[in-house]
mmCIF file of N, CA, C and O in Angstrom:
data_model
loop_
_atom_site.group_PDB
_atom_site.id
_atom_site.type_symbol
_atom_site.label_atom_id
_atom_site.label_comp_id
_atom_site.label_asym_id
_atom_site.label_seq_id
_atom_site.Cartn_x
_atom_site.Cartn_y
_atom_site.Cartn_z
ATOM 1 N N VAL A 28 -15.611 11.232 20.594
ATOM 2 C CA VAL A 28 -14.758 11.932 19.652
ATOM 3 C C VAL A 28 -13.323 11.410 19.739
ATOM 4 O O VAL A 28 -12.673 11.240 18.722
ATOM 5 N N GLU A 29 -12.846 11.139 20.942
ATOM 6 C CA GLU A 29 -11.489 10.620 21.102
ATOM 7 C C GLU A 29 -11.337 9.258 20.443
ATOM 8 O O GLU A 29 -10.325 8.972 19.819
ATOM 9 N N MET A 30 -12.334 8.402 20.593
ATOM 10 C CA MET A 30 -12.275 7.074 19.990
ATOM 11 C C MET A 30 -12.301 7.161 18.471
ATOM 12 O O MET A 30 -11.651 6.380 17.791
ATOM 13 N N GLN A 31 -13.049 8.098 17.942
ATOM 14 C CA GLN A 31 -13.100 8.260 16.486
ATOM 15 C C GLN A 31 -11.752 8.716 15.950
ATOM 16 O O GLN A 31 -11.322 8.254 14.893
ATOM 17 N N LYS A 32 -11.079 9.586 16.668
ATOM 18 C CA LYS A 32 -9.743 10.018 16.264
ATOM 19 C C LYS A 32 -8.767 8.849 16.300
ATOM 20 O O LYS A 32 -7.932 8.699 15.416
ATOM 21 N N PHE A 33 -8.897 8.016 17.327
ATOM 22 C CA PHE A 33 -8.023 6.853 17.440
ATOM 23 C C PHE A 33 -8.271 5.875 16.300
ATOM 24 O O PHE A 33 -7.337 5.353 15.695
ATOM 25 N N ALA A 34 -9.545 5.638 15.992
ATOM 26 C CA ALA A 34 -9.886 4.725 14.898
ATOM 27 C C ALA A 34 -9.352 5.259 13.570
ATOM 28 O O ALA A 34 -8.835 4.495 12.748
ATOM 29 N N LEU A 35 -9.447 6.551 13.364
ATOM 30 C CA LEU A 35 -8.917 7.158 12.147
ATOM 31 C C LEU A 35 -7.397 7.015 12.090
ATOM 32 O O LEU A 35 -6.836 6.717 11.032
ATOM 33 N N ALA A 36 -6.731 7.174 13.221
ATOM 34 C CA ALA A 36 -5.275 7.020 13.258
ATOM 35 C C ALA A 36 -4.871 5.582 12.938
ATOM 36 O O ALA A 36 -3.908 5.354 12.201
ATOM 37 N N ILE A 37 -5.606 4.615 13.443
ATOM 38 C CA ILE A 37 -5.324 3.208 13.145
ATOM 39 C C ILE A 37 -5.499 2.941 11.661
ATOM 40 O O ILE A 37 -4.661 2.295 11.021
ATOM 41 N N ALA A 38 -6.585 3.434 11.089
ATOM 42 C CA ALA A 38 -6.835 3.220 9.664
ATOM 43 C C ALA A 38 -5.754 3.878 8.805
ATOM 44 O O ALA A 38 -5.274 3.280 7.835
ATOM 45 N N ALA A 39 -5.353 5.088 9.161
ATOM 46 C CA ALA A 39 -4.309 5.778 8.399
ATOM 47 C C ALA A 39 -2.979 5.045 8.501
ATOM 48 O O ALA A 39 -2.250 4.916 7.508
ATOM 49 N N THR A 40 -2.671 4.531 9.676
ATOM 50 C CA THR A 40 -1.441 3.760 9.856
ATOM 51 C C THR A 40 -1.464 2.513 8.987
ATOM 52 O O THR A 40 -0.462 2.161 8.356
ATOM 53 N N GLY A 41 -2.597 1.847 8.936
ATOM 54 C CA GLY A 41 -2.731 0.663 8.096
ATOM 55 C C GLY A 41 -2.515 0.967 6.627
ATOM 56 O O GLY A 41 -1.842 0.209 5.917
ATOM 57 N N LEU A 42 -3.046 2.085 6.180
ATOM 58 C CA LEU A 42 -2.845 2.466 4.783
ATOM 59 C C LEU A 42 -1.381 2.762 4.487
ATOM 60 O O LEU A 42 -0.867 2.392 3.438
ATOM 61 N N LEU A 43 -0.713 3.413 5.413
ATOM 62 C CA LEU A 43 0.709 3.706 5.217
ATOM 63 C C LEU A 43 1.543 2.430 5.196
ATOM 64 O O LEU A 43 2.486 2.309 4.417
ATOM 65 N N LEU A 44 1.185 1.481 6.042
ATOM 66 C CA LEU A 44 1.930 0.221 6.073
ATOM 67 C C LEU A 44 1.772 -0.558 4.773
ATOM 68 O O LEU A 44 2.722 -1.157 4.279
ATOM 69 N N THR A 45 0.570 -0.561 4.229
ATOM 70 C CA THR A 45 0.354 -1.317 3.005
ATOM 71 C C THR A 45 0.996 -0.641 1.799
ATOM 72 O O THR A 45 1.207 -1.292 0.779
ATOM 73 N N ALA A 46 1.328 0.630 1.906
ATOM 74 C CA ALA A 46 1.956 1.322 0.782
ATOM 75 C C ALA A 46 3.389 0.841 0.546
ATOM 76 O O ALA A 46 3.917 0.968 -0.550
ATOM 77 N N GLY A 47 4.016 0.233 1.536
ATOM 78 C CA GLY A 47 5.404 -0.208 1.406
ATOM 79 C C GLY A 47 5.554 -1.684 1.089
ATOM 80 O O GLY A 47 6.495 -2.320 1.518
ATOM 81 N N CYS A 48 4.638 -2.244 0.334
ATOM 82 C CA CYS A 48 4.624 -3.691 0.069
ATOM 83 C C CYS A 48 5.385 -4.103 -1.185
ATOM 84 O O CYS A 48 5.257 -5.247 -1.619
ATOM 85 N N ASN A 49 6.162 -3.246 -1.794
ATOM 86 C CA ASN A 49 6.790 -3.548 -3.081
ATOM 87 C C ASN A 49 7.687 -4.770 -3.082
ATOM 88 O O ASN A 49 7.614 -5.586 -3.975
ATOM 89 N N GLY A 50 8.552 -4.957 -2.100
ATOM 90 C CA GLY A 50 9.496 -6.055 -2.119
ATOM 91 C C GLY A 50 9.003 -7.315 -1.430
ATOM 92 O O GLY A 50 9.786 -8.198 -1.142
ATOM 93 N N MET A 51 7.708 -7.410 -1.181
ATOM 94 C CA MET A 51 7.172 -8.539 -0.441
ATOM 95 C C MET A 51 6.540 -9.569 -1.374
ATOM 96 O O MET A 51 6.106 -9.236 -2.467
ATOM 97 N N SER A 52 6.476 -10.802 -0.901
ATOM 98 C CA SER A 52 5.774 -11.840 -1.654
ATOM 99 C C SER A 52 4.268 -11.578 -1.576
ATOM 100 O O SER A 52 3.807 -10.788 -0.748
ATOM 101 N N SER A 53 3.514 -12.265 -2.416
ATOM 102 C CA SER A 53 2.063 -12.070 -2.386
ATOM 103 C C SER A 53 1.487 -12.511 -1.043
ATOM 104 O O SER A 53 0.549 -11.891 -0.536
ATOM 105 N N THR A 54 2.041 -13.550 -0.454
ATOM 106 C CA THR A 54 1.562 -13.997 0.857
ATOM 107 C C THR A 54 1.792 -12.920 1.904
ATOM 108 O O THR A 54 0.895 -12.603 2.690
ATOM 109 N N GLN A 55 2.981 -12.336 1.911
ATOM 110 C CA GLN A 55 3.286 -11.282 2.876
ATOM 111 C C GLN A 55 2.403 -10.061 2.648
ATOM 112 O O GLN A 55 1.903 -9.461 3.598
ATOM 113 N N GLN A 56 2.198 -9.692 1.391
ATOM 114 C CA GLN A 56 1.358 -8.539 1.080
ATOM 115 C C GLN A 56 -0.070 -8.748 1.551
ATOM 116 O O GLN A 56 -0.671 -7.869 2.168
ATOM 117 N N ARG A 57 -0.615 -9.900 1.240
ATOM 118 C CA ARG A 57 -2.013 -10.156 1.604
ATOM 119 C C ARG A 57 -2.181 -10.300 3.111
ATOM 120 O O ARG A 57 -3.190 -9.866 3.675
ATOM 121 N N THR A 58 -1.213 -10.884 3.795
ATOM 122 C CA THR A 58 -1.290 -11.003 5.247
ATOM 123 C C THR A 58 -1.215 -9.632 5.907
ATOM 124 O O THR A 58 -2.015 -9.313 6.793
ATOM 125 N N LEU A 59 -0.285 -8.801 5.463
ATOM 126 C CA LEU A 59 -0.151 -7.453 6.008
ATOM 127 C C LEU A 59 -1.374 -6.603 5.690
ATOM 128 O O LEU A 59 -1.902 -5.910 6.566
ATOM 129 N N SER A 60 -1.832 -6.662 4.464
ATOM 130 C CA SER A 60 -3.004 -5.881 4.079
ATOM 131 C C SER A 60 -4.231 -6.309 4.876
ATOM 132 O O SER A 60 -4.993 -5.465 5.357
ATOM 133 N N GLY A 61 -4.420 -7.617 5.011
ATOM 134 C CA GLY A 61 -5.550 -8.107 5.799
ATOM 135 C C GLY A 61 -5.466 -7.662 7.243
ATOM 136 O O GLY A 61 -6.468 -7.257 7.842
ATOM 137 N N GLY A 62 -4.271 -7.720 7.811
ATOM 138 C CA GLY A 62 -4.086 -7.281 9.192
ATOM 139 C C GLY A 62 -4.360 -5.803 9.373
ATOM 140 O O GLY A 62 -5.009 -5.390 10.337
ATOM 141 N N ALA A 63 -3.889 -5.003 8.441
ATOM 142 C CA ALA A 63 -4.100 -3.555 8.533
ATOM 143 C C ALA A 63 -5.575 -3.201 8.381
ATOM 144 O O ALA A 63 -6.119 -2.396 9.143
ATOM 145 N N LEU A 64 -6.221 -3.806 7.408
ATOM 146 C CA LEU A 64 -7.646 -3.539 7.212
ATOM 147 C C LEU A 64 -8.470 -4.047 8.395
ATOM 148 O O LEU A 64 -9.403 -3.383 8.843
ATOM 149 N N GLY A 65 -8.113 -5.213 8.906
ATOM 150 C CA GLY A 65 -8.811 -5.750 10.067
ATOM 151 C C GLY A 65 -8.633 -4.882 11.299
ATOM 152 O O GLY A 65 -9.572 -4.668 12.067
ATOM 153 N N ALA A 66 -7.434 -4.366 11.500
ATOM 154 C CA ALA A 66 -7.177 -3.494 12.647
ATOM 155 C C ALA A 66 -7.986 -2.208 12.541
ATOM 156 O O ALA A 66 -8.578 -1.760 13.530
ATOM 157 N N GLY A 67 -8.014 -1.633 11.360
ATOM 158 C CA GLY A 67 -8.802 -0.411 11.172
ATOM 159 C C GLY A 67 -10.284 -0.649 11.391
ATOM 160 O O GLY A 67 -10.961 0.115 12.076
ATOM 161 N N ALA A 68 -10.794 -1.734 10.824
ATOM 162 C CA ALA A 68 -12.211 -2.056 10.981
ATOM 163 C C ALA A 68 -12.528 -2.396 12.438
ATOM 164 O O ALA A 68 -13.549 -1.953 12.978
ATOM 165 N N GLY A 69 -11.655 -3.149 13.086
ATOM 166 C CA GLY A 69 -11.875 -3.500 14.485
ATOM 167 C C GLY A 69 -11.860 -2.288 15.399
ATOM 168 O O GLY A 69 -12.672 -2.177 16.317
ATOM 169 N N ALA A 70 -10.954 -1.361 15.144
ATOM 170 C CA ALA A 70 -10.900 -0.134 15.948
ATOM 171 C C ALA A 70 -12.159 0.700 15.741
ATOM 172 O O ALA A 70 -12.716 1.239 16.696
ATOM 173 N N ALA A 71 -12.614 0.776 14.500
ATOM 174 C CA ALA A 71 -13.821 1.549 14.211
ATOM 175 C C ALA A 71 -15.039 0.924 14.877
ATOM 176 O O ALA A 71 -15.848 1.625 15.500
ATOM 177 N N VAL A 72 -15.172 -0.387 14.761
ATOM 178 C CA VAL A 72 -16.309 -1.063 15.386
ATOM 179 C C VAL A 72 -16.241 -0.918 16.903
ATOM 180 O O VAL A 72 -17.255 -0.640 17.554
ATOM 181 N N GLY A 73 -15.060 -1.083 17.470
ATOM 182 C CA GLY A 73 -14.906 -0.917 18.912
ATOM 183 C C GLY A 73 -15.278 0.482 19.373
ATOM 184 O O GLY A 73 -15.954 0.657 20.386
ATOM 185 N N ALA A 74 -14.880 1.481 18.613
ATOM 186 C CA ALA A 74 -15.187 2.862 18.979
ATOM 187 C C ALA A 74 -16.675 3.165 18.819
ATOM 188 O O ALA A 74 -17.269 3.846 19.651
ATOM 189 N N LEU A 75 -17.279 2.655 17.763
ATOM 190 C CA LEU A 75 -18.686 2.943 17.501
ATOM 191 C C LEU A 75 -19.626 2.218 18.454
ATOM 192 O O LEU A 75 -20.711 2.715 18.746
ATOM 193 N N THR A 76 -19.241 1.062 18.927
ATOM 194 C CA THR A 76 -20.109 0.297 19.814
ATOM 195 C C THR A 76 -19.881 0.612 21.282
ATOM 196 O O THR A 76 -20.525 0.032 22.144
ATOM 197 N N GLY A 77 -18.967 1.498 21.560
ATOM 198 C CA GLY A 77 -18.708 1.871 22.943
ATOM 199 C C GLY A 77 -17.718 0.942 23.628
ATOM 200 O O GLY A 77 -17.457 1.076 24.813
ATOM 201 N N GLY A 78 -17.173 0.016 22.892
ATOM 202 C CA GLY A 78 -16.172 -0.899 23.451
ATOM 203 C C GLY A 78 -14.788 -0.287 23.350
ATOM 204 O O GLY A 78 -14.618 0.916 23.152
ATOM 205 N N SER A 79 -13.807 -1.122 23.462
ATOM 206 C CA SER A 79 -12.424 -0.671 23.393
ATOM 207 C C SER A 79 -11.938 -0.654 21.947
ATOM 208 O O SER A 79 -11.953 -1.686 21.273
ATOM 209 N N ALA A 80 -11.516 0.507 21.483
ATOM 210 C CA ALA A 80 -10.972 0.608 20.125
ATOM 211 C C ALA A 80 -9.664 -0.167 20.019
ATOM 212 O O ALA A 80 -9.386 -0.778 18.992
ATOM 213 N N VAL A 81 -8.893 -0.175 21.073
ATOM 214 C CA VAL A 81 -7.614 -0.901 21.065
ATOM 215 C C VAL A 81 -7.870 -2.404 20.992
ATOM 216 O O VAL A 81 -7.255 -3.113 20.197
ATOM 217 N N GLY A 82 -8.781 -2.886 21.811
ATOM 218 C CA GLY A 82 -9.126 -4.303 21.785
ATOM 219 C C GLY A 82 -9.684 -4.709 20.437
ATOM 220 O O GLY A 82 -9.340 -5.762 19.897
ATOM 221 N N GLY A 83 -10.545 -3.865 19.873
ATOM 222 C CA GLY A 83 -11.101 -4.142 18.545
ATOM 223 C C GLY A 83 -10.025 -4.178 17.486
ATOM 224 O O GLY A 83 -10.046 -5.015 16.580
ATOM 225 N N ALA A 84 -9.047 -3.271 17.596
ATOM 226 C CA ALA A 84 -7.957 -3.234 16.627
ATOM 227 C C ALA A 84 -7.094 -4.491 16.720
ATOM 228 O O ALA A 84 -6.687 -5.051 15.702
ATOM 229 N N LEU A 85 -6.831 -4.941 17.925
ATOM 230 C CA LEU A 85 -6.023 -6.151 18.107
ATOM 231 C C LEU A 85 -6.732 -7.386 17.559
ATOM 232 O O LEU A 85 -6.141 -8.187 16.825
ATOM 233 N N ILE A 86 -7.991 -7.529 17.902
ATOM 234 C CA ILE A 86 -8.754 -8.686 17.427
ATOM 235 C C ILE A 86 -8.949 -8.609 15.917
ATOM 236 O O ILE A 86 -8.749 -9.589 15.199
ATOM 237 N N GLY A 87 -9.324 -7.434 15.424
ATOM 238 C CA GLY A 87 -9.515 -7.263 13.986
ATOM 239 C C GLY A 87 -8.234 -7.467 13.208
ATOM 240 O O GLY A 87 -8.232 -8.048 12.126
ATOM 241 N N GLY A 88 -7.122 -6.994 13.748
ATOM 242 C CA GLY A 88 -5.829 -7.167 13.079
ATOM 243 C C GLY A 88 -5.438 -8.628 12.972
ATOM 244 O O GLY A 88 -4.975 -9.084 11.925
ATOM 245 N N ALA A 89 -5.634 -9.360 14.053
ATOM 246 C CA ALA A 89 -5.309 -10.788 14.032
ATOM 247 C C ALA A 89 -6.212 -11.543 13.058
ATOM 248 O O ALA A 89 -5.739 -12.370 12.265
ATOM 249 N N ALA A 90 -7.502 -11.242 13.110
ATOM 250 C CA ALA A 90 -8.443 -11.911 12.206
ATOM 251 C C ALA A 90 -8.153 -11.540 10.756
ATOM 252 O O ALA A 90 -8.210 -12.397 9.859
ATOM 253 N N GLY A 91 -7.839 -10.277 10.513
ATOM 254 C CA GLY A 91 -7.534 -9.837 9.155
ATOM 255 C C GLY A 91 -6.263 -10.462 8.605
ATOM 256 O O GLY A 91 -6.203 -10.848 7.437
ATOM 257 N N ALA A 92 -5.249 -10.565 9.436
ATOM 258 C CA ALA A 92 -3.998 -11.199 8.994
ATOM 259 C C ALA A 92 -4.227 -12.668 8.661
ATOM 260 O O ALA A 92 -3.746 -13.163 7.639
ATOM 261 N N ALA A 93 -4.977 -13.350 9.509
ATOM 262 C CA ALA A 93 -5.291 -14.750 9.232
ATOM 263 C C ALA A 93 -6.108 -14.876 7.953
ATOM 264 O O ALA A 93 -5.848 -15.750 7.121
ATOM 265 N N GLY A 94 -7.073 -13.985 7.783
ATOM 266 C CA GLY A 94 -7.886 -14.012 6.567
ATOM 267 C C GLY A 94 -7.073 -13.739 5.317
ATOM 268 O O GLY A 94 -7.251 -14.397 4.287
ATOM 269 N N GLY A 95 -6.159 -12.787 5.387
ATOM 270 C CA GLY A 95 -5.296 -12.486 4.248
ATOM 271 C C GLY A 95 -4.393 -13.643 3.893
ATOM 272 O O GLY A 95 -4.189 -13.962 2.713
ATOM 273 N N TYR A 96 -3.875 -14.311 4.900
ATOM 274 C CA TYR A 96 -3.016 -15.473 4.683
ATOM 275 C C TYR A 96 -3.810 -16.612 4.039
ATOM 276 O O TYR A 96 -3.365 -17.220 3.057
ATOM 277 N N LEU A 97 -4.982 -16.892 4.578
ATOM 278 C CA LEU A 97 -5.811 -17.968 4.026
ATOM 279 C C LEU A 97 -6.280 -17.647 2.609
ATOM 280 O O LEU A 97 -6.343 -18.535 1.755
ATOM 281 N N TYR A 98 -6.590 -16.385 2.362
ATOM 282 C CA TYR A 98 -6.995 -15.972 1.015
ATOM 283 C C TYR A 98 -5.860 -16.215 0.022
ATOM 284 O O TYR A 98 -6.076 -16.721 -1.079
ATOM 285 N N ASP A 99 -4.642 -15.870 0.417
ATOM 286 C CA ASP A 99 -3.495 -16.091 -0.463
ATOM 287 C C ASP A 99 -3.300 -17.582 -0.742
ATOM 288 O O ASP A 99 -3.042 -17.967 -1.882
ATOM 289 N N ARG A 100 -3.420 -18.400 0.285
ATOM 290 C CA ARG A 100 -3.263 -19.848 0.090
ATOM 291 C C ARG A 100 -4.316 -20.385 -0.870
ATOM 292 O O ARG A 100 -4.031 -21.241 -1.702
ATOM 293 N N GLU A 101 -5.537 -19.896 -0.754
ATOM 294 C CA GLU A 101 -6.617 -20.349 -1.644
ATOM 295 C C GLU A 101 -6.354 -19.893 -3.080
ATOM 296 O O GLU A 101 -6.581 -20.649 -4.029
ATOM 297 N N LYS A 102 -5.875 -18.679 -3.247
ATOM 298 C CA LYS A 102 -5.560 -18.177 -4.603
ATOM 299 C C LYS A 102 -4.440 -18.978 -5.255
ATOM 300 O O LYS A 102 -4.425 -19.159 -6.457
ATOM 301 N N ARG A 103 -3.490 -19.442 -4.465
ATOM 302 C CA ARG A 103 -2.376 -20.220 -5.002
ATOM 303 C C ARG A 103 -2.827 -21.601 -5.487
ATOM 304 O O ARG A 103 -2.186 -22.199 -6.327
ATOM 305 N N ARG A 104 -3.917 -22.103 -4.930
ATOM 306 C CA ARG A 104 -4.437 -23.411 -5.345
ATOM 307 C C ARG A 104 -5.061 -23.363 -6.727
ATOM 308 O O ARG A 104 -5.100 -24.365 -7.408
ATOM 309 N N ASP A 105 -5.570 -22.212 -7.112
ATOM 310 C CA ASP A 105 -6.251 -22.085 -8.416
ATOM 311 C C ASP A 105 -5.329 -22.219 -9.541
ATOM 312 O O ASP A 105 -4.481 -22.350 -10.003
#
């Protein structure tokens, strides 16, 4: 139950962070959004699998930020 609360807090924090993206470039928005979504997903997976929600959030956040950045670069090529 504690891990689920933590995962929910991470996800809510990510949503709040992405709400303030108005003055950012598309690259910054997509990198931040990817990081926030990755952190939330990583925390949830970590909590559900019995692992560390914090570790999952860190790994997921890094992977999500990288994915958001790469996605933006690919969109700019089109």
